[in-house]
Tab-separated table of C-alpha atoms in Angstrom:
chain	number	residue	atom	x	y	z
A	20	MET	CA	-16.606	9.251	-79.728
A	21	PRO	CA	-12.740	8.814	-79.644
A	22	THR	CA	-11.448	5.384	-80.647
A	23	ILE	CA	-9.281	3.285	-78.361
A	24	ALA	CA	-6.343	4.218	-80.565
A	25	GLU	CA	-7.031	7.933	-80.076
A	26	ARG	CA	-7.454	7.590	-76.389
A	27	LEU	CA	-4.180	5.803	-76.041
A	28	GLN	CA	-2.529	8.490	-78.079
A	29	ALA	CA	-3.908	11.056	-75.656
A	30	LEU	CA	-2.148	9.213	-72.876
A	31	GLU	CA	1.369	9.478	-74.308
A	32	PRO	CA	2.335	12.309	-72.104
A	33	THR	CA	1.100	10.388	-69.043
A	34	GLU	CA	3.055	7.350	-70.086
A	35	ARG	CA	6.238	9.495	-70.170
A	36	VAL	CA	5.487	10.874	-66.774
A	37	MET	CA	5.065	7.374	-65.328
A	38	ARG	CA	8.199	6.058	-67.012
A	39	ASP	CA	10.210	9.059	-65.944
A	40	PHE	CA	9.104	8.732	-62.353
A	41	ILE	CA	10.386	5.188	-62.211
A	42	GLU	CA	13.655	5.943	-63.943
A	43	THR	CA	14.438	9.013	-61.746
A	44	ARG	CA	12.865	8.003	-58.469
A	45	MET	CA	12.405	4.340	-58.099
A	46	ILE	CA	15.491	2.478	-59.402
A	47	ASP	CA	18.186	1.809	-56.823
A	48	GLU	CA	21.939	1.297	-57.199
A	49	ALA	CA	21.517	-2.273	-58.350
A	50	GLY	CA	18.734	-1.772	-60.850
A	51	LEU	CA	15.940	-2.957	-58.529
A	52	VAL	CA	12.681	-0.985	-58.547
A	53	TYR	CA	11.746	0.120	-55.068
A	54	SER	CA	8.638	-1.476	-53.619
A	55	HIS	CA	7.580	1.690	-51.598
A	56	LEU	CA	8.420	5.293	-51.591
A	57	HIS	CA	7.197	7.858	-49.078
A	58	THR	CA	4.818	10.291	-50.688
A	59	ALA	CA	6.178	13.179	-48.515
A	60	THR	CA	9.683	12.818	-49.659
A	61	LEU	CA	9.411	10.814	-52.973
A	62	GLU	CA	12.256	8.705	-51.612
A	63	PRO	CA	12.329	5.436	-49.640
A	64	TRP	CA	10.985	5.502	-46.170
A	65	ARG	CA	13.469	6.085	-43.345
A	66	ALA	CA	13.377	4.695	-39.799
A	67	GLU	CA	12.587	8.092	-38.398
A	68	ASP	CA	9.549	8.377	-40.685
A	69	LEU	CA	8.097	5.124	-39.478
A	70	ALA	CA	8.973	5.968	-35.765
A	71	ARG	CA	7.491	9.453	-35.911
A	72	LYS	CA	4.151	8.008	-37.190
A	73	GLY	CA	4.213	4.988	-34.865
A	74	CYS	CA	3.803	2.669	-37.839
A	75	ARG	CA	3.830	-1.132	-37.700
A	76	LEU	CA	4.179	-3.056	-40.941
A	77	SER	CA	1.092	-5.002	-41.889
A	78	PHE	CA	2.998	-7.625	-43.900
A	79	TYR	CA	5.982	-8.462	-41.734
A	80	ASN	CA	7.049	-8.393	-38.131
A	81	ILE	CA	8.849	-5.136	-37.568
A	82	ASP	CA	10.424	-6.532	-34.337
A	83	ARG	CA	12.633	-8.798	-36.488
A	84	GLY	CA	14.679	-5.705	-37.449
A	85	ASP	CA	15.175	-3.464	-40.563
A	86	PRO	CA	11.680	-2.371	-41.215
A	87	VAL	CA	13.140	0.113	-43.680
A	88	GLY	CA	14.689	-2.654	-45.652
A	89	GLN	CA	11.552	-4.646	-45.530
A	90	LEU	CA	9.233	-1.803	-46.616
A	91	GLY	CA	11.555	-0.597	-49.395
A	92	TYR	CA	11.977	-4.004	-50.939
A	93	GLU	CA	8.961	-6.096	-50.052
A	94	ASP	CA	7.553	-6.302	-53.556
A	95	THR	CA	10.717	-5.358	-55.418
A	96	ILE	CA	11.000	-8.387	-57.593
A	97	MET	CA	7.487	-7.856	-58.619
A	98	ALA	CA	7.954	-4.141	-59.470
A	99	THR	CA	11.243	-4.905	-61.289
A	100	GLY	CA	9.892	-7.845	-63.332
A	101	GLU	CA	6.820	-5.701	-64.155
A	102	TYR	CA	8.926	-2.759	-65.338
A	103	ALA	CA	11.176	-5.043	-67.350
A	104	LEU	CA	8.037	-6.365	-69.070
A	105	ALA	CA	6.649	-2.950	-69.659
A	106	SER	CA	9.930	-1.980	-71.304
A	107	LEU	CA	10.057	-5.001	-73.509
A	108	VAL	CA	6.543	-4.477	-74.701
A	109	ARG	CA	7.478	-0.753	-75.299
A	110	HIS	CA	10.267	-1.884	-77.586
A	111	ASP	CA	7.971	-4.252	-79.470
A	112	VAL	CA	5.607	-1.318	-80.201
A	113	SER	CA	7.992	1.617	-80.553
A	114	GLY	CA	11.393	0.068	-81.434
A	115	ALA	CA	12.918	2.471	-78.776
A	116	PRO	CA	16.422	1.297	-78.099
A	117	ASP	CA	16.454	2.561	-74.499
A	118	ALA	CA	13.616	0.333	-73.755
A	119	ILE	CA	15.949	-2.638	-74.116
A	120	GLY	CA	18.456	-0.908	-71.912
A	121	ALA	CA	15.819	-0.405	-69.238
A	122	ALA	CA	14.637	-4.122	-69.491
A	123	SER	CA	18.236	-5.376	-69.424
A	124	LEU	CA	19.067	-3.464	-66.159
A	125	ALA	CA	15.896	-4.830	-64.530
A	126	LEU	CA	16.463	-8.424	-65.807
A	127	PHE	CA	20.109	-8.414	-64.628
A	128	ALA	CA	19.135	-7.149	-61.185
A	129	ILE	CA	16.657	-10.026	-60.925
A	130	LEU	CA	19.405	-12.484	-61.847
A	131	ARG	CA	21.643	-11.033	-59.176
A	132	VAL	CA	18.963	-11.605	-56.576
A	133	ILE	CA	18.797	-15.135	-57.902
A	134	TYR	CA	22.531	-15.529	-57.308
A	135	GLU	CA	22.159	-14.066	-53.739
A	136	GLY	CA	19.420	-16.640	-53.101
A	137	GLU	CA	21.843	-19.453	-54.139
A	138	LEU	CA	23.941	-18.716	-51.064
A	139	TYR	CA	20.997	-20.695	-49.403
A	140	GLU	CA	19.974	-23.054	-52.244
A	141	LYS	CA	19.641	-23.031	-55.955
A	142	GLY	CA	16.189	-21.889	-57.072
A	143	PHE	CA	15.610	-19.840	-53.942
A	144	LEU	CA	14.514	-16.380	-54.958
A	145	PRO	CA	14.461	-14.149	-51.911
A	146	LYS	CA	12.681	-10.903	-51.363
A	147	PRO	CA	15.691	-8.654	-51.281
A	148	HIS	CA	14.914	-6.966	-47.985
A	149	GLY	CA	17.505	-4.342	-47.357
A	150	GLY	CA	18.557	-4.237	-51.040
A	151	MET	CA	20.934	-6.252	-53.008
A	152	ARG	CA	23.676	-6.007	-50.341
A	153	ARG	CA	21.524	-7.827	-47.826
A	154	ALA	CA	19.452	-9.959	-50.236
A	155	GLY	CA	21.443	-13.101	-49.246
A	156	TYR	CA	20.286	-12.719	-45.701
A	157	SER	CA	16.543	-12.643	-46.571
A	158	HIS	CA	14.584	-15.778	-45.644
A	159	GLU	CA	11.357	-14.513	-47.283
A	160	ILE	CA	9.940	-15.756	-50.591
A	161	SER	CA	6.556	-15.634	-52.307
A	162	VAL	CA	5.110	-17.023	-55.506
A	163	ASP	CA	4.117	-13.528	-56.425
A	164	GLN	CA	7.726	-12.482	-56.825
A	165	TYR	CA	8.562	-15.639	-58.737
A	166	ILE	CA	5.740	-15.175	-61.290
A	167	LYS	CA	6.843	-11.662	-62.161
A	168	ALA	CA	10.477	-12.798	-62.448
A	169	ILE	CA	9.877	-15.599	-64.822
A	170	VAL	CA	7.461	-13.596	-66.966
A	171	ALA	CA	10.165	-11.085	-67.347
A	172	MET	CA	12.801	-13.684	-68.199
A	173	GLU	CA	10.664	-15.384	-70.812
A	174	ALA	CA	9.739	-11.948	-72.399
A	175	TYR	CA	13.416	-11.160	-72.617
A	176	ARG	CA	14.290	-14.386	-74.433
A	177	PRO	CA	14.134	-12.924	-77.987
A	178	PHE	CA	16.970	-10.566	-77.015
A	179	ALA	CA	19.060	-13.140	-75.154
A	180	SER	CA	22.390	-14.363	-76.365
A	181	PRO	CA	22.856	-18.153	-76.472
A	182	ALA	CA	24.830	-17.890	-73.199
A	183	LEU	CA	22.199	-15.818	-71.480
A	184	ALA	CA	19.395	-18.044	-72.777
A	185	ARG	CA	21.251	-21.122	-71.409
A	186	LEU	CA	21.725	-19.338	-68.105
A	187	MET	CA	18.131	-18.366	-67.822
A	188	ASP	CA	16.997	-21.957	-68.711
A	189	GLU	CA	19.304	-23.207	-65.891
A	190	LYS	CA	17.723	-20.886	-63.342
A	191	LEU	CA	14.138	-21.775	-64.381
A	192	VAL	CA	14.877	-25.486	-63.927
A	193	GLU	CA	16.435	-24.778	-60.529
A	194	MET	CA	13.362	-22.922	-59.455
A	195	ALA	CA	11.111	-25.855	-60.360
A	196	ASP	CA	13.507	-28.185	-58.576
A	197	TYR	CA	13.490	-26.041	-55.384
A	198	HIS	CA	9.683	-26.182	-55.148
A	199	MET	CA	9.368	-29.793	-56.308
A	200	ASN	CA	11.732	-30.787	-53.635
A	201	ARG	CA	9.319	-29.382	-51.060
A	202	ASN	CA	6.126	-30.686	-52.649
A	203	PHE	CA	5.292	-27.051	-53.563
A	204	ILE	CA	5.025	-25.984	-49.866
A	205	HIS	CA	6.986	-23.109	-48.331
A	206	PRO	CA	6.873	-20.847	-45.218
A	207	ARG	CA	5.408	-17.340	-45.400
A	208	ARG	CA	7.125	-14.863	-43.129
A	209	GLU	CA	8.292	-17.900	-41.218
A	210	SER	CA	4.914	-17.927	-39.346
A	211	PHE	CA	2.613	-19.628	-41.788
A	212	VAL	CA	2.906	-22.642	-44.106
A	213	VAL	CA	1.794	-21.974	-47.802
A	214	THR	CA	0.376	-24.805	-49.824
A	215	PRO	CA	-1.380	-24.746	-53.267
A	216	GLU	CA	-4.473	-25.472	-51.471
A	217	ASN	CA	-4.528	-22.542	-48.952
A	218	ARG	CA	-2.930	-19.921	-51.323
A	219	THR	CA	-4.437	-21.041	-54.626
A	220	HIS	CA	-2.673	-18.496	-56.729
A	221	GLY	CA	0.497	-20.540	-56.156
A	222	ILE	CA	-0.612	-22.657	-59.102
A	223	ALA	CA	-0.090	-19.705	-61.343
A	224	PHE	CA	3.573	-20.172	-60.778
A	225	PHE	CA	3.806	-23.828	-60.225
A	226	ILE	CA	2.082	-24.779	-63.480
A	227	PRO	CA	4.241	-22.640	-65.785
A	228	ILE	CA	7.501	-23.320	-63.971
A	229	CYS	CA	7.055	-27.118	-64.141
A	230	TRP	CA	6.010	-26.935	-67.821
A	231	LEU	CA	9.008	-24.688	-68.626
A	232	ALA	CA	11.413	-27.064	-66.930
A	233	TYR	CA	9.817	-30.001	-68.814
A	234	ARG	CA	10.174	-28.087	-72.135
A	235	ILE	CA	13.720	-27.203	-71.347
A	236	THR	CA	15.021	-30.620	-70.095
A	237	GLY	CA	12.607	-33.060	-71.601
A	238	GLU	CA	12.542	-34.773	-68.191
A	239	GLU	CA	9.147	-36.454	-67.411
A	240	LYS	CA	9.259	-35.674	-63.675
A	241	TYR	CA	8.305	-32.110	-64.346
A	242	ARG	CA	5.340	-32.932	-66.396
A	243	ASP	CA	4.367	-35.701	-63.963
A	244	ALA	CA	4.224	-33.059	-61.190
A	245	LEU	CA	1.364	-31.111	-62.939
A	246	PRO	CA	-1.642	-33.284	-61.733
A	247	ARG	CA	-0.725	-32.089	-58.261
A	248	PHE	CA	-2.642	-29.004	-59.143
A	249	ASP	CA	-5.772	-30.396	-60.717
A	250	ALA	CA	-7.918	-30.362	-57.597
A	251	VAL	CA	-7.133	-26.692	-56.863
A	252	LEU	CA	-7.728	-25.779	-60.574
A	253	ASN	CA	-11.071	-27.655	-60.561
A	254	GLU	CA	-12.156	-26.114	-57.336
A	255	LEU	CA	-11.410	-22.585	-58.653
A	256	LEU	CA	-13.548	-23.255	-61.771
A	257	ALA	CA	-16.433	-24.426	-59.658
A	258	GLY	CA	-16.270	-22.360	-56.505
A	259	GLU	CA	-15.635	-18.910	-55.078
A	260	LEU	CA	-12.814	-16.873	-56.698
A	261	PRO	CA	-10.286	-14.594	-55.245
A	262	LEU	CA	-11.075	-11.171	-56.717
A	263	ILE	CA	-8.301	-8.958	-55.369
A	264	CYS	CA	-6.729	-7.317	-58.362
A	265	ASN	CA	-3.105	-8.390	-57.670
A	266	ILE	CA	-4.085	-12.073	-57.211
A	267	ILE	CA	-6.111	-12.016	-60.429
A	268	GLY	CA	-3.154	-10.449	-62.137
A	269	LEU	CA	-0.834	-13.370	-61.005
A	270	PHE	CA	-3.265	-15.922	-62.389
A	271	MET	CA	-3.413	-13.990	-65.576
A	272	GLU	CA	0.337	-13.657	-66.096
A	273	GLY	CA	1.137	-17.160	-64.990
A	274	PHE	CA	-1.490	-19.027	-66.977
A	275	HIS	CA	-0.879	-16.852	-70.047
A	276	LEU	CA	2.964	-17.765	-69.852
A	277	ALA	CA	2.065	-21.446	-69.636
A	278	LEU	CA	-0.412	-21.295	-72.544
A	279	GLN	CA	2.071	-19.280	-74.661
A	280	ALA	CA	4.691	-21.929	-73.813
A	281	GLY	CA	2.474	-24.622	-75.322
A	282	TYR	CA	0.841	-26.041	-72.224
A	283	ASP	CA	-2.415	-27.642	-73.396
A	284	ASP	CA	-5.120	-27.376	-70.766
A	285	GLU	CA	-8.248	-25.421	-71.678
A	286	ARG	CA	-9.102	-25.046	-68.037
A	287	LEU	CA	-6.516	-22.293	-67.721
A	288	ALA	CA	-8.185	-19.933	-70.206
A	289	ARG	CA	-11.519	-20.861	-68.869
A	290	LEU	CA	-10.505	-19.733	-65.498
A	291	LEU	CA	-9.008	-16.497	-66.793
A	292	GLY	CA	-12.317	-15.805	-68.524
A	293	ARG	CA	-14.327	-16.341	-65.310
A	294	LEU	CA	-11.959	-14.206	-63.230
A	295	TRP	CA	-12.380	-11.439	-65.705
A	296	ASP	CA	-16.139	-11.670	-65.729
A	297	GLU	CA	-16.426	-11.515	-61.926
A	298	ARG	CA	-13.676	-8.876	-61.440
A	299	ALA	CA	-15.173	-6.642	-64.150
A	300	ALA	CA	-18.679	-6.841	-62.670
A	301	LEU	CA	-17.330	-5.971	-59.202
A	302	THR	CA	-15.412	-3.024	-60.652
A	303	ARG	CA	-18.484	-1.638	-62.541
A	304	GLU	CA	-20.525	-2.062	-59.300
A	305	ARG	CA	-18.017	-0.558	-56.791
A	306	GLY	CA	-15.973	1.872	-58.956
A	307	LEU	CA	-12.818	2.044	-60.973
A	308	ARG	CA	-10.453	2.118	-57.922
A	309	HIS	CA	-12.079	-0.673	-55.956
A	310	ASN	CA	-9.496	-3.395	-55.153
A	311	ILE	CA	-10.339	-5.731	-52.315
A	312	PRO	CA	-14.014	-7.050	-52.157
A	313	GLU	CA	-14.324	-6.777	-48.448
A	314	GLN	CA	-12.826	-3.241	-48.125
A	315	ASP	CA	-14.110	-0.022	-49.490
A	316	PHE	CA	-11.129	2.284	-49.779
A	317	PRO	CA	-9.831	3.416	-53.193
A	318	SER	CA	-6.657	1.955	-54.454
A	319	THR	CA	-4.316	2.263	-57.424
A	320	ARG	CA	-3.457	-1.441	-57.233
A	321	VAL	CA	-6.327	-1.566	-59.791
A	322	THR	CA	-3.813	-0.856	-62.483
A	323	ARG	CA	-3.326	-4.609	-62.498
A	324	ILE	CA	-6.743	-4.780	-64.353
A	325	SER	CA	-5.255	-2.610	-67.075
A	326	SER	CA	-2.178	-4.728	-67.345
A	327	PHE	CA	-4.120	-7.996	-67.809
A	328	ALA	CA	-7.010	-6.741	-69.855
A	329	PRO	CA	-5.005	-7.251	-73.040
A	330	ILE	CA	-4.358	-10.842	-71.964
A	331	VAL	CA	-8.207	-11.321	-71.742
A	332	GLN	CA	-8.504	-9.666	-75.147
A	333	ARG	CA	-6.232	-12.378	-76.582
A	334	TYR	CA	-8.570	-15.208	-75.404
A	335	PHE	CA	-11.998	-13.511	-75.148
A	336	PRO	CA	-12.117	-10.525	-77.496
A	337	GLU	CA	-15.885	-10.670	-77.315
A	338	LYS	CA	-15.727	-9.580	-73.604
A	339	GLN	CA	-14.245	-6.193	-74.813
A	340	PRO	CA	-11.838	-6.001	-71.882
A	341	LEU	CA	-9.733	-3.129	-73.205
A	342	GLU	CA	-12.491	-0.573	-72.550
A	343	LEU	CA	-12.359	-1.159	-68.708
A	344	GLY	CA	-8.549	-1.347	-68.706
A	345	LEU	CA	-8.345	1.916	-70.634
A	346	GLU	CA	-10.855	3.686	-68.309
A	347	ILE	CA	-8.517	2.855	-65.518
A	348	LEU	CA	-5.487	4.185	-67.240
A	349	GLU	CA	-7.314	7.403	-67.884
A	350	ASP	CA	-8.525	7.726	-64.312
A	351	ILE	CA	-5.022	7.392	-62.796
A	352	ARG	CA	-2.428	9.823	-64.167
A	353	ASP	CA	-0.105	11.010	-61.279
A	354	PRO	CA	2.548	8.442	-60.137
A	355	ALA	CA	2.988	10.523	-56.989
A	356	THR	CA	-0.466	9.526	-55.902
A	357	MET	CA	-0.299	5.768	-56.620
A	358	VAL	CA	-0.817	4.556	-53.167
A	359	HIS	CA	-2.522	1.409	-51.810
A	360	VAL	CA	-4.995	3.178	-49.574
A	361	GLY	CA	-6.273	6.176	-51.382
A	362	ASP	CA	-8.315	7.493	-48.375
A	363	ALA	CA	-6.093	8.077	-45.380
A	364	SER	CA	-9.096	7.997	-43.031
A	365	LYS	CA	-9.576	4.361	-44.039
A	366	ALA	CA	-6.081	3.303	-43.191
A	367	HIS	CA	-5.472	1.258	-40.056
A	368	PRO	CA	-3.879	3.505	-37.448
A	369	LEU	CA	-0.729	1.344	-37.179
A	370	HIS	CA	-0.548	0.906	-40.960
A	371	ARG	CA	-0.842	4.497	-42.106
A	372	TYR	CA	2.035	4.088	-44.264
A	373	ASN	CA	-0.335	2.383	-46.681
A	374	ALA	CA	-1.904	5.736	-47.393
A	375	GLU	CA	1.526	7.518	-47.812
A	376	THR	CA	3.387	4.965	-49.885
A	377	ILE	CA	3.790	5.041	-53.671
A	378	HIS	CA	3.888	1.461	-54.985
A	379	GLY	CA	6.338	0.720	-57.637
A	380	VAL	CA	4.350	-2.270	-58.961
A	381	ASN	CA	1.319	-0.082	-59.408
A	382	ILE	CA	3.156	2.377	-61.699
A	383	ALA	CA	4.818	-0.493	-63.612
A	384	SER	CA	1.409	-2.160	-64.019
A	385	TRP	CA	0.061	1.035	-65.496
A	386	LEU	CA	2.950	1.009	-68.050
A	387	VAL	CA	2.415	-2.681	-68.947
A	388	GLY	CA	-1.304	-1.960	-69.546
A	389	TYR	CA	-0.574	0.989	-71.650
A	390	TRP	CA	1.959	-0.727	-73.972
A	391	ARG	CA	-0.011	-3.936	-74.224
A	392	MET	CA	-3.001	-2.067	-75.316
A	393	ARG	CA	-0.871	-0.300	-77.886
A	394	THR	CA	0.066	-3.716	-79.125
A	395	GLU	CA	-3.541	-4.852	-79.347
A	396	GLU	CA	-4.409	-1.510	-81.099
């Protein structure tokens, strides 16, 4: 039976296909990785594409205008941060100089979005709906985007000049301040108020950002803010868990970042182990491409499992997580098919774009998983 190392070696051609697809199809003029591409054109969706199909966006109010800008950039910070991370891990493993170039372009694109957000307030990281030229007009944020951004920034730190390191520290502290000033509450799509209690994965950002700000400044107020999340963390450890692959991935990345930065709380790793156990069992029961517990369509968002399996390996090697992560990489090999809804008949009639949209984050997560496994190997 082939070893993990041999199976990863067999995936080298697929890794090049995934990476080339992002480099040639999914990076815009500013270095941002597109969130969604139309499978029919392998380009961003156009207004006429959505109109012809009678689509309505499932995640945003299309009547507010610019649905193309929303669709193209909804998860762009996530995709860009994930691709930066994949490139940095690729450099760690291979020493390829172009990997640092790819990571640098992505990181500086994220920093530019941060600057655009400062037109509103320091620490505000908008989803850049409409691309970089319109990012400053976006009112939408999510902790998902913040998590991928700060993970990429911290991974880039070994390559940062003193000036860039100082700049990144400044931006991290400003992010902590923005959310502390609002007691870690923010609007979602300007129609719903998000708190750590009703969107529990928020603590996967709030814990590391407060700890990083404390470590950078030495100011006790950031460490003093951390008990705010104890009740949520304890409830997750004792109760029902969110098992959507993307949500688990956010917990994995955020908590791993906090632990690597020296945050001493054994509950974080314990929760990661419990999340892995329940997600792995669900995947074995429902199939490699099963994503959302209450839905039965196949999805390539499961590449998140591959991206965080090596994190689990660091804390719980006895769980042998790389096997499942590698099986998913072997199962998903064509970037042009990396859609959220893999069975068009299961797509909501008004949200059919979900079956015809290539997700940039899914491809980038495949690459993170591959290169992290190469590191473990």
